[in-house]
mmCIF file of C-alpha atoms in Angstrom:
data_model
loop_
_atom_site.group_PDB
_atom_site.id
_atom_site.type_symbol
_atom_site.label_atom_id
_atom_site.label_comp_id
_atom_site.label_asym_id
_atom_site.label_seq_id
_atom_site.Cartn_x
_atom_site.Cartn_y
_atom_site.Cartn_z
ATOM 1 C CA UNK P 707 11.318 60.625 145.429
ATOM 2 C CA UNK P 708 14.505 61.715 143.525
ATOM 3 C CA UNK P 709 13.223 60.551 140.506
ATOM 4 C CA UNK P 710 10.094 62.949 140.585
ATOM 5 C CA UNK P 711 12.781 65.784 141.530
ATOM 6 C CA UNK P 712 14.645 65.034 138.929
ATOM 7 C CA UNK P 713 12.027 64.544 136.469
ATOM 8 C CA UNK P 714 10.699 67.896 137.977
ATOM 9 C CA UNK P 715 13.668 69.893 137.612
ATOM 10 C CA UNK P 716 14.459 68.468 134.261
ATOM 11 C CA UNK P 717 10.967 69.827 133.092
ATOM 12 C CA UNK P 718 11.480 72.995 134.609
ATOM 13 C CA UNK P 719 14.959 73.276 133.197
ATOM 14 C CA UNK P 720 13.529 72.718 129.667
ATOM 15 C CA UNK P 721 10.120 74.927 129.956
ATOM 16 C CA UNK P 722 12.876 77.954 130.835
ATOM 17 C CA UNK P 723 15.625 76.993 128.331
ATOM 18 C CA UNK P 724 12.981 77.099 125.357
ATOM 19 C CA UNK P 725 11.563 80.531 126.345
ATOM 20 C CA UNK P 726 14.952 82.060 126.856
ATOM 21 C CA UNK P 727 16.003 80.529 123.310
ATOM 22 C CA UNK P 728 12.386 82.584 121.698
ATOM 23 C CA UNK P 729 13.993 85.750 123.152
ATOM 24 C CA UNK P 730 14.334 88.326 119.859
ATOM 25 C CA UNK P 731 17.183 90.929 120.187
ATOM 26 C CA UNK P 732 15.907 94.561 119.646
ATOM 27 C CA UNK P 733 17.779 96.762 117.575
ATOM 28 C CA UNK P 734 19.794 99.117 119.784
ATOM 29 C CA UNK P 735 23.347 100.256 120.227
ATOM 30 C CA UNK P 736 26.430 99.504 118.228
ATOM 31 C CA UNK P 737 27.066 97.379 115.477
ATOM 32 C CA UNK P 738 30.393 96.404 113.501
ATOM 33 C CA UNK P 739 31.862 94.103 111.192
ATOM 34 C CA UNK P 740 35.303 92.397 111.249
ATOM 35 C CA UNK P 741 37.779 93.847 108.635
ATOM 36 C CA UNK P 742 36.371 93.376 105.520
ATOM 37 C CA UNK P 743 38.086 94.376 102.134
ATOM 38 C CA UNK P 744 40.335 96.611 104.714
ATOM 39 C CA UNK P 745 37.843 98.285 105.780
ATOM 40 C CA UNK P 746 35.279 98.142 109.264
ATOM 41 C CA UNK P 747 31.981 99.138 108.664
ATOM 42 C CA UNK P 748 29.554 100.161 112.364
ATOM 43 C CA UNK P 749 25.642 101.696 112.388
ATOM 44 C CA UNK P 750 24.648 102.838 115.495
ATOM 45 C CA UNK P 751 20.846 103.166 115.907
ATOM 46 C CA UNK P 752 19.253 105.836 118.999
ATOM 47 C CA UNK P 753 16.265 104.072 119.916
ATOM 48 C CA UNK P 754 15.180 107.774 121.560
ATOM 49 C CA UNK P 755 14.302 108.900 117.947
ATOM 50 C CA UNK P 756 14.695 105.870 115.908
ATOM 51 C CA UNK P 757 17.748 107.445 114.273
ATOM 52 C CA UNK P 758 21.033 105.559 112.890
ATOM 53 C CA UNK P 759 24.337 106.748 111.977
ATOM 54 C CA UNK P 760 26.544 104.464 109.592
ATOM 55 C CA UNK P 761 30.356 104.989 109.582
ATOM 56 C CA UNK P 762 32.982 103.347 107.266
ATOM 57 C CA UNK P 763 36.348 103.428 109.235
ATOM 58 C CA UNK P 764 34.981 106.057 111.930
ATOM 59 C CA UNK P 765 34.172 107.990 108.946
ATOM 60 C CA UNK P 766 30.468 109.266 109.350
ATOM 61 C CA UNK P 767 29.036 108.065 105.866
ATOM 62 C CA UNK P 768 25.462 108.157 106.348
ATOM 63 C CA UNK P 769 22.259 108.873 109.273
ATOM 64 C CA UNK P 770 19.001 108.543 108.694
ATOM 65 C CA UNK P 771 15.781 106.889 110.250
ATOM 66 C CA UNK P 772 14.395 103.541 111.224
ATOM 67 C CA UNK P 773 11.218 101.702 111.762
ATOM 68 C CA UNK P 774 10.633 98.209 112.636
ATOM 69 C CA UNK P 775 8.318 96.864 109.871
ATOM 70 C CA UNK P 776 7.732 93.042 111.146
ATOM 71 C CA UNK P 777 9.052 91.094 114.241
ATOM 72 C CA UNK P 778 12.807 91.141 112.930
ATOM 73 C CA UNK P 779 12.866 93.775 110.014
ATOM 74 C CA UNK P 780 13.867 97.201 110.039
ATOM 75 C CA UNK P 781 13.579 99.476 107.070
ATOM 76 C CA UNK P 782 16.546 102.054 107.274
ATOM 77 C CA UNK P 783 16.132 105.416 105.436
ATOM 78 C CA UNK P 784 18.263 108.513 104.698
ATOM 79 C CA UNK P 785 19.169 110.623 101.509
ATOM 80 C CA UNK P 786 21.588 107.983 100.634
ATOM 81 C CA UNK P 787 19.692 105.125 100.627
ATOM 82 C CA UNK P 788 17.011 102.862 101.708
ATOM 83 C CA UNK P 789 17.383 99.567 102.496
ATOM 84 C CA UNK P 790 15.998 96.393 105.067
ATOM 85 C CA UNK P 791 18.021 94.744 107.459
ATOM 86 C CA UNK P 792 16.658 91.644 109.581
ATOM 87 C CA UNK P 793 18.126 91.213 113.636
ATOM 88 C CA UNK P 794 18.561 87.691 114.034
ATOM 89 C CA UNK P 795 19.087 86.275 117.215
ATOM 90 C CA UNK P 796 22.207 86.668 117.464
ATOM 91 C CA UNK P 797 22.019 90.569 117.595
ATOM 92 C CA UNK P 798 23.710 90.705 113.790
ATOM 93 C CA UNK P 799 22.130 91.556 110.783
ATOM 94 C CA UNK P 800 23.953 91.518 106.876
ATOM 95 C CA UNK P 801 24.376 94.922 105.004
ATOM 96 C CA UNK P 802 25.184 95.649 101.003
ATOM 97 C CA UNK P 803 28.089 98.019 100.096
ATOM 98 C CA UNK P 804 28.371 96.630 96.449
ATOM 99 C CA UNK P 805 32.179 98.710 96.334
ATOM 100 C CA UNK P 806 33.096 97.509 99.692
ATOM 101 C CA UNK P 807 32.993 94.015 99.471
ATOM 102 C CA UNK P 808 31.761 92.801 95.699
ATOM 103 C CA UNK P 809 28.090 92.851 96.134
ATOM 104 C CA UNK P 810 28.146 89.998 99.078
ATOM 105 C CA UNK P 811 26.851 90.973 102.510
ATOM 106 C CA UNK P 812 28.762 92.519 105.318
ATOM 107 C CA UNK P 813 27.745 90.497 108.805
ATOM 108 C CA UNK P 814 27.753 93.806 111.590
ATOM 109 C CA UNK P 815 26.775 92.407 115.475
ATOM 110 C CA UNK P 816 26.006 94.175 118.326
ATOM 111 C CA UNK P 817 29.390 95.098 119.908
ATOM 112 C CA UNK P 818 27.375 97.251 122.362
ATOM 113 C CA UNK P 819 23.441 98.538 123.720
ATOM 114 C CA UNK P 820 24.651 102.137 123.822
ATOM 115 C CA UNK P 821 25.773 103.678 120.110
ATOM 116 C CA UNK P 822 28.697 104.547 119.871
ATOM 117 C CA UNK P 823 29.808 108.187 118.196
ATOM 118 C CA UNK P 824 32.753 109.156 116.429
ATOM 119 C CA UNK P 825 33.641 113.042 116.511
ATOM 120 C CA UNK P 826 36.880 112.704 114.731
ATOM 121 C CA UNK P 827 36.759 115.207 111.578
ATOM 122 C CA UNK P 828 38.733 113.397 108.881
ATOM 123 C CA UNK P 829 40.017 115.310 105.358
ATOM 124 C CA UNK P 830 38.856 112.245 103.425
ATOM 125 C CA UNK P 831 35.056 111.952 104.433
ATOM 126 C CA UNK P 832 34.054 111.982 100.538
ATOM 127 C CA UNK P 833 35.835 109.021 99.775
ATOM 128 C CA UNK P 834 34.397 107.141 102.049
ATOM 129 C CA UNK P 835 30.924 108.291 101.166
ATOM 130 C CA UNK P 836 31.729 107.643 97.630
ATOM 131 C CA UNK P 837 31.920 103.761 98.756
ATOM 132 C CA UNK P 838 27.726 104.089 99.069
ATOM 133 C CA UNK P 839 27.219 105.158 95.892
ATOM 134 C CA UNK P 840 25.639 102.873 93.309
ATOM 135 C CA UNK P 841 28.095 103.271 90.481
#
């Protein structure tokens, strides 16, 4: 009789840890990277409108629009730029800022579900900004 519990709960066990490890992240909330270059780079994406903001250093940088285009990819537009990102399951997805950090990607992860806002004016916006451009 144990061993039929056991066996039991052991299948159970398994049948719920392999459809909790299937479970995709949506894109939502704040994202961040560690210091990179000396800089910290966060999006924050309003699933009410499917709108993002991306900030350099709290420095508001770029906003735009998203869509999901497959399971895991979201194409990201705005006057800027347009790019893809893809969520992976561990709610992170890479970025490019070829001055920022050489051409290799920047990891950002979810640091929360609710996006996050700065409101700080700084006198040095336009720097910042500058970092997107392609030249």
């Amino acid at each position: 009789m144990k061993k039929i519990l056991f066996t039991l709960s052991l299948i159970v066990s398994l049948i719920l840890g392999g459809c909790a490890s299937n479970i995709q992240p949506n894109l939502k909330g704040t994202y961040q990277s560690n210091v990179v270059n000396g800089y910290v780079v966060q999006v924050a994406f309003q699933t009410d409108d499917n709108s993002f903001v991306e900030y350099i250093d709290n420095r508001e940088v770029d906003k735009g629009t998203y869509e999901k285009k497959q399971k895991n990819v979201y194409k990201l537009e705005s006057n800027k730029q347009n790019f893809e990102i893809t969520l992976n399951n561990e709610n992170s997805f890479e970025i490019l800022i070829d001055k920022l950090n050489n051409g290799k990607p920047i990891k950002v992860k979810n640091i929360d579900d609710i996006p996050i806002y700065s409101s700080t004016k700084f006198d040095d916006v336009n720097e910042y900004k500058a970092l997107l451009n392609k030249n």
